[in-house]
GROMACS .gro file of C-alpha atoms in nm:
model
  411
    1UNK     CA    1   1.464  -1.626   2.779
    2UNK     CA    2   1.146  -1.748   2.951
    3UNK     CA    3   0.944  -1.424   2.912
    4UNK     CA    4   1.030  -1.428   2.539
    5UNK     CA    5   0.896  -1.777   2.468
    6UNK     CA    6   0.524  -1.693   2.493
    7UNK     CA    7   0.574  -1.409   2.245
    8UNK     CA    8   0.748  -1.639   1.997
    9UNK     CA    9   0.480  -1.906   2.044
   10UNK     CA   10   0.204  -1.649   1.988
   11UNK     CA   11   0.380  -1.526   1.673
   12UNK     CA   12   0.394  -1.882   1.539
   13UNK     CA   13   0.027  -1.952   1.619
   14UNK     CA   14  -0.087  -1.625   1.463
   15UNK     CA   15   0.134  -1.693   1.164
   16UNK     CA   16  -0.031  -2.032   1.115
   17UNK     CA   17  -0.373  -1.868   1.145
   18UNK     CA   18  -0.267  -1.618   0.879
   19UNK     CA   19  -0.160  -1.900   0.647
   20UNK     CA   20  -0.496  -2.072   0.704
   21UNK     CA   21  -0.687  -1.753   0.617
   22UNK     CA   22  -0.478  -1.705   0.304
   23UNK     CA   23  -0.546  -2.063   0.200
   24UNK     CA   24  -0.918  -2.026   0.268
   25UNK     CA   25  -0.986  -1.678   0.130
   26UNK     CA   26  -0.744  -1.641  -0.161
   27UNK     CA   27  -0.832  -1.794  -0.501
   28UNK     CA   28  -0.498  -1.960  -0.573
   29UNK     CA   29  -0.529  -2.005  -0.949
   30UNK     CA   30  -0.268  -2.056  -1.219
   31UNK     CA   31  -0.181  -1.754  -1.430
   32UNK     CA   32  -0.302  -1.769  -1.790
   33UNK     CA   33  -0.062  -1.872  -2.062
   34UNK     CA   34   0.071  -1.562  -2.235
   35UNK     CA   35   0.088  -1.596  -2.610
   36UNK     CA   36   0.196  -1.239  -2.685
   37UNK     CA   37   0.424  -1.075  -2.424
   38UNK     CA   38   0.371  -0.737  -2.591
   39UNK     CA   39  -0.005  -0.752  -2.517
   40UNK     CA   40  -0.063  -0.598  -2.858
   41UNK     CA   41   0.119  -0.271  -2.783
   42UNK     CA   42   0.314  -0.093  -3.055
   43UNK     CA   43   0.692  -0.079  -3.073
   44UNK     CA   44   0.702   0.291  -2.978
   45UNK     CA   45   0.482   0.226  -2.673
   46UNK     CA   46   0.702  -0.066  -2.564
   47UNK     CA   47   1.020   0.140  -2.605
   48UNK     CA   48   0.872   0.425  -2.404
   49UNK     CA   49   0.768   0.192  -2.118
   50UNK     CA   50   1.113   0.029  -2.117
   51UNK     CA   51   1.289   0.365  -2.111
   52UNK     CA   52   1.071   0.485  -1.823
   53UNK     CA   53   1.143   0.169  -1.622
   54UNK     CA   54   1.516   0.199  -1.692
   55UNK     CA   55   1.512   0.560  -1.568
   56UNK     CA   56   1.302   0.504  -1.255
   57UNK     CA   57   1.375   0.157  -1.119
   58UNK     CA   58   1.739   0.212  -1.018
   59UNK     CA   59   1.635   0.522  -0.824
   60UNK     CA   60   1.349   0.331  -0.659
   61UNK     CA   61   1.584   0.055  -0.548
   62UNK     CA   62   1.840   0.310  -0.427
   63UNK     CA   63   1.564   0.489  -0.234
   64UNK     CA   64   1.466   0.163  -0.065
   65UNK     CA   65   1.827   0.072   0.016
   66UNK     CA   66   1.912   0.419   0.149
   67UNK     CA   67   1.601   0.424   0.368
   68UNK     CA   68   1.699   0.089   0.520
   69UNK     CA   69   2.059   0.205   0.566
   70UNK     CA   70   1.948   0.516   0.758
   71UNK     CA   71   1.709   0.307   0.968
   72UNK     CA   72   1.989   0.060   1.039
   73UNK     CA   73   2.233   0.332   1.144
   74UNK     CA   74   1.978   0.485   1.380
   75UNK     CA   75   1.828   0.158   1.504
   76UNK     CA   76   2.139  -0.054   1.556
   77UNK     CA   77   2.366   0.212   1.705
   78UNK     CA   78   2.330   0.447   1.998
   79UNK     CA   79   2.297   0.744   1.762
   80UNK     CA   80   1.923   0.685   1.732
   81UNK     CA   81   1.884   0.677   2.109
   82UNK     CA   82   2.077   1.004   2.132
   83UNK     CA   83   1.842   1.167   1.880
   84UNK     CA   84   1.536   1.052   2.076
   85UNK     CA   85   1.683   1.188   2.399
   86UNK     CA   86   1.799   1.519   2.250
   87UNK     CA   87   1.474   1.621   2.081
   88UNK     CA   88   1.274   1.571   2.401
   89UNK     CA   89   1.518   1.746   2.634
   90UNK     CA   90   1.374   2.100   2.585
   91UNK     CA   91   1.034   1.968   2.705
   92UNK     CA   92   1.169   1.793   3.012
   93UNK     CA   93   1.281   1.467   2.851
   94UNK     CA   94   0.987   1.258   2.974
   95UNK     CA   95   0.922   0.926   2.804
   96UNK     CA   96   0.604   1.049   2.633
   97UNK     CA   97   0.788   1.337   2.465
   98UNK     CA   98   1.075   1.106   2.379
   99UNK     CA   99   0.841   0.871   2.196
  100UNK     CA  100   0.640   1.141   2.018
  101UNK     CA  101   0.923   1.374   1.921
  102UNK     CA  102   1.170   1.090   1.870
  103UNK     CA  103   0.939   0.919   1.622
  104UNK     CA  104   0.888   1.248   1.441
  105UNK     CA  105   1.263   1.316   1.428
  106UNK     CA  106   1.356   0.967   1.306
  107UNK     CA  107   1.081   0.975   1.041
  108UNK     CA  108   1.187   1.318   0.917
  109UNK     CA  109   1.555   1.219   0.908
  110UNK     CA  110   1.471   0.915   0.697
  111UNK     CA  111   1.256   1.122   0.464
  112UNK     CA  112   1.524   1.391   0.426
  113UNK     CA  113   1.789   1.130   0.346
  114UNK     CA  114   1.583   0.990   0.060
  115UNK     CA  115   1.436   1.323  -0.054
  116UNK     CA  116   1.686   1.376  -0.341
  117UNK     CA  117   1.597   1.035  -0.484
  118UNK     CA  118   1.227   1.108  -0.441
  119UNK     CA  119   1.275   1.438  -0.623
  120UNK     CA  120   1.460   1.259  -0.901
  121UNK     CA  121   1.168   1.017  -0.931
  122UNK     CA  122   0.935   1.314  -0.965
  123UNK     CA  123   1.160   1.461  -1.235
  124UNK     CA  124   1.139   1.134  -1.429
  125UNK     CA  125   0.760   1.120  -1.396
  126UNK     CA  126   0.734   1.481  -1.516
  127UNK     CA  127   0.970   1.411  -1.805
  128UNK     CA  128   0.748   1.126  -1.923
  129UNK     CA  129   0.427   1.320  -1.864
  130UNK     CA  130   0.300   1.108  -1.573
  131UNK     CA  131   0.315   1.385  -1.314
  132UNK     CA  132   0.139   1.718  -1.356
  133UNK     CA  133   0.219   1.849  -1.008
  134UNK     CA  134   0.393   2.179  -0.956
  135UNK     CA  135   0.693   2.159  -0.728
  136UNK     CA  136   0.499   2.345  -0.459
  137UNK     CA  137   0.224   2.083  -0.473
  138UNK     CA  138   0.483   1.804  -0.471
  139UNK     CA  139   0.640   1.959  -0.161
  140UNK     CA  140   0.299   1.987   0.005
  141UNK     CA  141   0.228   1.622  -0.068
  142UNK     CA  142   0.563   1.515   0.079
  143UNK     CA  143   0.500   1.721   0.393
  144UNK     CA  144   0.143   1.593   0.436
  145UNK     CA  145   0.245   1.232   0.378
  146UNK     CA  146   0.535   1.264   0.623
  147UNK     CA  147   0.312   1.428   0.884
  148UNK     CA  148   0.041   1.160   0.855
  149UNK     CA  149   0.299   0.879   0.865
  150UNK     CA  150   0.487   1.027   1.160
  151UNK     CA  151   0.170   1.109   1.352
  152UNK     CA  152   0.012   0.766   1.318
  153UNK     CA  153   0.343   0.591   1.386
  154UNK     CA  154   0.407   0.806   1.696
  155UNK     CA  155   0.064   0.722   1.838
  156UNK     CA  156   0.122   0.352   1.778
  157UNK     CA  157   0.464   0.360   1.943
  158UNK     CA  158   0.328   0.562   2.233
  159UNK     CA  159   0.077   0.283   2.291
  160UNK     CA  160   0.348   0.018   2.260
  161UNK     CA  161   0.599   0.180   2.496
  162UNK     CA  162   0.326   0.274   2.744
  163UNK     CA  163   0.201  -0.084   2.758
  164UNK     CA  164   0.557  -0.214   2.797
  165UNK     CA  165   0.606   0.015   3.096
  166UNK     CA  166   0.286  -0.103   3.264
  167UNK     CA  167   0.302  -0.472   3.169
  168UNK     CA  168   0.668  -0.563   3.101
  169UNK     CA  169   0.596  -0.933   3.046
  170UNK     CA  170   0.271  -0.920   2.847
  171UNK     CA  171   0.284  -0.584   2.668
  172UNK     CA  172   0.323  -0.753   2.329
  173UNK     CA  173  -0.014  -0.932   2.371
  174UNK     CA  174  -0.199  -0.610   2.448
  175UNK     CA  175  -0.011  -0.419   2.178
  176UNK     CA  176  -0.082  -0.695   1.925
  177UNK     CA  177  -0.453  -0.671   1.999
  178UNK     CA  178  -0.431  -0.294   1.963
  179UNK     CA  179  -0.245  -0.320   1.631
  180UNK     CA  180  -0.508  -0.557   1.493
  181UNK     CA  181  -0.778  -0.315   1.605
  182UNK     CA  182  -0.603  -0.024   1.436
  183UNK     CA  183  -0.591  -0.217   1.108
  184UNK     CA  184  -0.966  -0.275   1.128
  185UNK     CA  185  -1.032   0.089   1.220
  186UNK     CA  186  -0.805   0.207   0.940
  187UNK     CA  187  -1.013   0.021   0.683
  188UNK     CA  188  -1.312   0.230   0.786
  189UNK     CA  189  -1.134   0.561   0.846
  190UNK     CA  190  -0.900   0.573   0.544
  191UNK     CA  191  -1.170   0.687   0.295
  192UNK     CA  192  -1.288   0.970   0.520
  193UNK     CA  193  -0.954   1.089   0.666
  194UNK     CA  194  -0.659   1.009   0.438
  195UNK     CA  195  -0.814   1.027   0.090
  196UNK     CA  196  -0.948   1.385   0.133
  197UNK     CA  197  -0.599   1.501   0.236
  198UNK     CA  198  -0.474   1.451  -0.121
  199UNK     CA  199  -0.778   1.490  -0.347
  200UNK     CA  200  -1.105   1.677  -0.371
  201UNK     CA  201  -1.414   1.476  -0.462
  202UNK     CA  202  -1.731   1.586  -0.637
  203UNK     CA  203  -2.039   1.388  -0.733
  204UNK     CA  204  -2.044   1.284  -1.095
  205UNK     CA  205  -2.312   1.488  -1.276
  206UNK     CA  206  -2.628   1.309  -1.384
  207UNK     CA  207  -2.584   1.141  -1.720
  208UNK     CA  208  -2.563   0.806  -1.899
  209UNK     CA  209  -2.229   0.704  -1.742
  210UNK     CA  210  -2.339   0.778  -1.386
  211UNK     CA  211  -2.666   0.591  -1.444
  212UNK     CA  212  -2.481   0.293  -1.592
  213UNK     CA  213  -2.229   0.278  -1.305
  214UNK     CA  214  -2.505   0.286  -1.043
  215UNK     CA  215  -2.693   0.016  -1.235
  216UNK     CA  216  -2.375  -0.191  -1.258
  217UNK     CA  217  -2.337  -0.173  -0.881
  218UNK     CA  218  -2.699  -0.282  -0.832
  219UNK     CA  219  -2.654  -0.574  -1.072
  220UNK     CA  220  -2.338  -0.665  -0.881
  221UNK     CA  221  -2.543  -0.687  -0.560
  222UNK     CA  222  -2.333  -0.413  -0.402
  223UNK     CA  223  -2.523  -0.083  -0.437
  224UNK     CA  224  -2.321   0.234  -0.382
  225UNK     CA  225  -2.417   0.561  -0.220
  226UNK     CA  226  -2.262   0.784  -0.486
  227UNK     CA  227  -2.026   0.807  -0.783
  228UNK     CA  228  -1.746   1.055  -0.715
  229UNK     CA  229  -1.487   1.216  -0.938
  230UNK     CA  230  -1.140   1.277  -0.790
  231UNK     CA  231  -0.938   1.572  -0.918
  232UNK     CA  232  -0.636   1.350  -0.984
  233UNK     CA  233  -0.530   1.555  -1.287
  234UNK     CA  234  -0.376   1.810  -1.047
  235UNK     CA  235  -0.107   1.553  -0.978
  236UNK     CA  236  -0.093   1.291  -1.250
  237UNK     CA  237  -0.201   1.174  -1.593
  238UNK     CA  238  -0.239   0.816  -1.465
  239UNK     CA  239  -0.578   0.648  -1.501
  240UNK     CA  240  -0.750   0.481  -1.207
  241UNK     CA  241  -1.077   0.411  -1.030
  242UNK     CA  242  -1.171   0.232  -0.710
  243UNK     CA  243  -1.453   0.156  -0.470
  244UNK     CA  244  -1.409   0.272  -0.112
  245UNK     CA  245  -1.611   0.273   0.208
  246UNK     CA  246  -1.852   0.026   0.364
  247UNK     CA  247  -2.230   0.009   0.364
  248UNK     CA  248  -2.377   0.358   0.355
  249UNK     CA  249  -2.033   0.513   0.287
  250UNK     CA  250  -1.955   0.292  -0.014
  251UNK     CA  251  -1.891   0.489  -0.333
  252UNK     CA  252  -1.734   0.445  -0.673
  253UNK     CA  253  -1.447   0.688  -0.724
  254UNK     CA  254  -1.309   0.761  -1.072
  255UNK     CA  255  -1.015   0.982  -1.161
  256UNK     CA  256  -1.105   1.281  -1.376
  257UNK     CA  257  -0.823   1.168  -1.606
  258UNK     CA  258  -1.021   0.850  -1.669
  259UNK     CA  259  -1.323   1.046  -1.787
  260UNK     CA  260  -1.105   1.259  -2.013
  261UNK     CA  261  -0.925   0.969  -2.181
  262UNK     CA  262  -1.158   0.666  -2.199
  263UNK     CA  263  -1.495   0.593  -2.357
  264UNK     CA  264  -1.781   0.497  -2.129
  265UNK     CA  265  -1.764   0.120  -2.194
  266UNK     CA  266  -1.400   0.112  -2.081
  267UNK     CA  267  -1.477   0.316  -1.769
  268UNK     CA  268  -1.755   0.067  -1.693
  269UNK     CA  269  -1.510  -0.222  -1.735
  270UNK     CA  270  -1.274  -0.067  -1.478
  271UNK     CA  271  -1.564   0.000  -1.240
  272UNK     CA  272  -1.681  -0.361  -1.282
  273UNK     CA  273  -1.334  -0.479  -1.181
  274UNK     CA  274  -1.345  -0.263  -0.868
  275UNK     CA  275  -1.696  -0.382  -0.788
  276UNK     CA  276  -1.560  -0.735  -0.814
  277UNK     CA  277  -1.343  -0.664  -0.511
  278UNK     CA  278  -1.657  -0.565  -0.320
  279UNK     CA  279  -1.860  -0.865  -0.434
  280UNK     CA  280  -1.594  -1.109  -0.313
  281UNK     CA  281  -1.527  -0.918   0.011
  282UNK     CA  282  -1.164  -0.852  -0.076
  283UNK     CA  283  -1.153  -0.553   0.160
  284UNK     CA  284  -1.272  -0.780   0.441
  285UNK     CA  285  -1.009  -1.037   0.342
  286UNK     CA  286  -0.739  -0.771   0.335
  287UNK     CA  287  -0.849  -0.637   0.672
  288UNK     CA  288  -0.849  -0.985   0.828
  289UNK     CA  289  -0.508  -1.067   0.680
  290UNK     CA  290  -0.374  -0.729   0.788
  291UNK     CA  291  -0.505  -0.769   1.142
  292UNK     CA  292  -0.356  -1.117   1.183
  293UNK     CA  293  -0.030  -1.003   1.025
  294UNK     CA  294  -0.009  -0.701   1.255
  295UNK     CA  295  -0.076  -0.911   1.564
  296UNK     CA  296   0.178  -1.173   1.459
  297UNK     CA  297   0.431  -0.900   1.381
  298UNK     CA  298   0.391  -0.738   1.723
  299UNK     CA  299   0.429  -1.076   1.894
  300UNK     CA  300   0.749  -1.135   1.696
  301UNK     CA  301   0.857  -0.784   1.793
  302UNK     CA  302   0.800  -0.879   2.158
  303UNK     CA  303   1.036  -1.172   2.113
  304UNK     CA  304   1.302  -0.963   1.940
  305UNK     CA  305   1.285  -0.682   2.196
  306UNK     CA  306   1.359  -0.935   2.467
  307UNK     CA  307   1.708  -0.979   2.324
  308UNK     CA  308   1.970  -0.822   2.550
  309UNK     CA  309   2.242  -0.790   2.283
  310UNK     CA  310   2.000  -0.624   2.039
  311UNK     CA  311   1.884  -0.374   2.301
  312UNK     CA  312   2.240  -0.292   2.404
  313UNK     CA  313   2.332  -0.215   2.042
  314UNK     CA  314   2.036   0.024   2.024
  315UNK     CA  315   2.120   0.189   2.356
  316UNK     CA  316   1.784   0.096   2.513
  317UNK     CA  317   1.702  -0.088   2.835
  318UNK     CA  318   1.385  -0.260   2.711
  319UNK     CA  319   1.057  -0.218   2.528
  320UNK     CA  320   0.944   0.030   2.793
  321UNK     CA  321   1.239   0.259   2.726
  322UNK     CA  322   1.156   0.534   2.475
  323UNK     CA  323   1.506   0.501   2.331
  324UNK     CA  324   1.385   0.176   2.172
  325UNK     CA  325   1.191   0.377   1.908
  326UNK     CA  326   1.463   0.373   1.635
  327UNK     CA  327   1.510  -0.002   1.679
  328UNK     CA  328   1.136  -0.066   1.652
  329UNK     CA  329   1.114   0.145   1.337
  330UNK     CA  330   1.401  -0.054   1.184
  331UNK     CA  331   1.243  -0.388   1.269
  332UNK     CA  332   0.909  -0.274   1.126
  333UNK     CA  333   1.083  -0.160   0.805
  334UNK     CA  334   1.260  -0.495   0.770
  335UNK     CA  335   0.937  -0.685   0.838
  336UNK     CA  336   0.757  -0.477   0.577
  337UNK     CA  337   1.029  -0.546   0.321
  338UNK     CA  338   1.029  -0.921   0.385
  339UNK     CA  339   0.650  -0.941   0.366
  340UNK     CA  340   0.624  -0.737   0.044
  341UNK     CA  341   0.646  -1.029  -0.203
  342UNK     CA  342   0.390  -1.223  -0.001
  343UNK     CA  343   0.149  -0.929   0.008
  344UNK     CA  344   0.193  -0.868  -0.363
  345UNK     CA  345   0.148  -1.235  -0.443
  346UNK     CA  346  -0.185  -1.230  -0.259
  347UNK     CA  347  -0.280  -0.903  -0.428
  348UNK     CA  348  -0.215  -1.047  -0.776
  349UNK     CA  349  -0.451  -1.336  -0.707
  350UNK     CA  350  -0.727  -1.104  -0.586
  351UNK     CA  351  -0.679  -0.873  -0.884
  352UNK     CA  352  -0.699  -1.167  -1.126
  353UNK     CA  353  -1.027  -1.276  -0.967
  354UNK     CA  354  -1.163  -0.922  -0.995
  355UNK     CA  355  -1.067  -0.926  -1.365
  356UNK     CA  356  -1.273  -1.240  -1.416
  357UNK     CA  357  -1.561  -1.081  -1.226
  358UNK     CA  358  -1.548  -0.775  -1.453
  359UNK     CA  359  -1.562  -0.996  -1.761
  360UNK     CA  360  -1.857  -1.190  -1.622
  361UNK     CA  361  -2.042  -0.873  -1.518
  362UNK     CA  362  -1.996  -0.671  -1.838
  363UNK     CA  363  -1.962  -0.959  -2.086
  364UNK     CA  364  -1.744  -0.726  -2.291
  365UNK     CA  365  -1.393  -0.871  -2.333
  366UNK     CA  366  -1.312  -0.625  -2.610
  367UNK     CA  367  -1.362  -0.326  -2.381
  368UNK     CA  368  -1.164  -0.503  -2.107
  369UNK     CA  369  -0.873  -0.575  -2.341
  370UNK     CA  370  -0.878  -0.222  -2.478
  371UNK     CA  371  -0.874  -0.063  -2.135
  372UNK     CA  372  -0.588  -0.285  -2.015
  373UNK     CA  373  -0.381  -0.168  -2.311
  374UNK     CA  374  -0.481   0.193  -2.252
  375UNK     CA  375  -0.386   0.167  -1.884
  376UNK     CA  376  -0.048   0.020  -1.974
  377UNK     CA  377   0.021   0.304  -2.217
  378UNK     CA  378  -0.109   0.579  -1.990
  379UNK     CA  379   0.072   0.451  -1.679
  380UNK     CA  380   0.386   0.348  -1.874
  381UNK     CA  381   0.364  -0.011  -1.750
  382UNK     CA  382   0.578  -0.272  -1.919
  383UNK     CA  383   0.335  -0.539  -2.044
  384UNK     CA  384   0.579  -0.816  -1.948
  385UNK     CA  385   0.825  -0.685  -1.685
  386UNK     CA  386   1.122  -0.889  -1.556
  387UNK     CA  387   1.000  -1.191  -1.358
  388UNK     CA  388   1.194  -1.102  -1.041
  389UNK     CA  389   1.060  -0.746  -1.040
  390UNK     CA  390   0.705  -0.869  -1.095
  391UNK     CA  391   0.739  -1.130  -0.819
  392UNK     CA  392   0.863  -0.878  -0.564
  393UNK     CA  393   0.689  -0.553  -0.659
  394UNK     CA  394   0.400  -0.647  -0.889
  395UNK     CA  395   0.067  -0.596  -0.711
  396UNK     CA  396  -0.137  -0.676  -1.027
  397UNK     CA  397  -0.106  -0.935  -1.303
  398UNK     CA  398   0.097  -0.807  -1.596
  399UNK     CA  399  -0.083  -0.646  -1.887
  400UNK     CA  400   0.010  -0.945  -2.103
  401UNK     CA  401  -0.146  -1.181  -1.848
  402UNK     CA  402  -0.465  -0.973  -1.823
  403UNK     CA  403  -0.509  -0.959  -2.199
  404UNK     CA  404  -0.448  -1.335  -2.216
  405UNK     CA  405  -0.713  -1.387  -1.946
  406UNK     CA  406  -0.968  -1.191  -2.151
  407UNK     CA  407  -0.884  -1.402  -2.456
  408UNK     CA  408  -0.932  -1.721  -2.253
  409UNK     CA  409  -1.265  -1.588  -2.125
  410UNK     CA  410  -1.376  -1.524  -2.485
  411UNK     CA  411  -1.288  -1.876  -2.588
   0.00000   0.00000   0.00000
């Protein structure tokens, strides 16, 4: 038990530091009072959003449950350890190949198990006009996403197991520092590595909208290098925009669907919201929270992987044994699930602050209200979803809350 105690203590200290950062950096404000839960949407639009949710949510929950079940079967029985050993045997069975190929195999098995539900979700999105992908493009996206996930996870686990083999008592401290560093690096690398894997980007042609968006960024005190258009219409009819990058790589990105569907003042309102995240350093906040959370999670993992009964169930001898990979993946999945409502609660607060920033920057509550309604219709969002669903899965305020906030701002 003694080697486990420092890991548990470190997890508690890092957890307290995370709470302090959340208290300091997050604008914990009350949600606006909603007078109209329909947010002004028509009966047909409400019925369509309700029908879409009724068709998709059960499959989403089943997908989540099935993924956890597969992870549990592989992580809490010796079957996962057997898979890790078997896939590496043709290459000599060394621990490096066990980690790399074992992670790939476990990830692919989990993805294959949930693939029918994912395909059903795609069918629903196509039926309601949200997805424009061909099945070949959908398959490509699944393969690319699986490859990126498996590759990054395998490298992380290779680092973890390698450290555990070299420093059996303190590996979790070194791995925690590495995980925090990877979160920071990911914030910089995501726009230049992951985003281009799914979309092509072109500079928005010169014109009034481009000029206005660049001017908006200057007025915001956060100038951008470029305004890019993403070819999102190849995959979806959803409307979106965001700001990515840091410093000289910062750019406003708008979906081409946005340009096709919305007038310029509404596009500017969305861009002002995204620029609000930049002005209040929300990416920095997210990176800091993510780094502390990752370090705390690895420390907690160090404590859990010191449990003899848990290791015996997984068929592994310790954190330095490559057969621990399925157990680690299960524990990470459980940690992600348990932290989801906390992450989304933080996200909702940041999004609400960005809404207020957009209203202050554009001084156009009518455009803001109009675009919130258009987004709800285009993305088939319920304006006032069930409270439990919103608490657990809602990363943004509801449409009804955002419209109410604009009305409060006007008053």
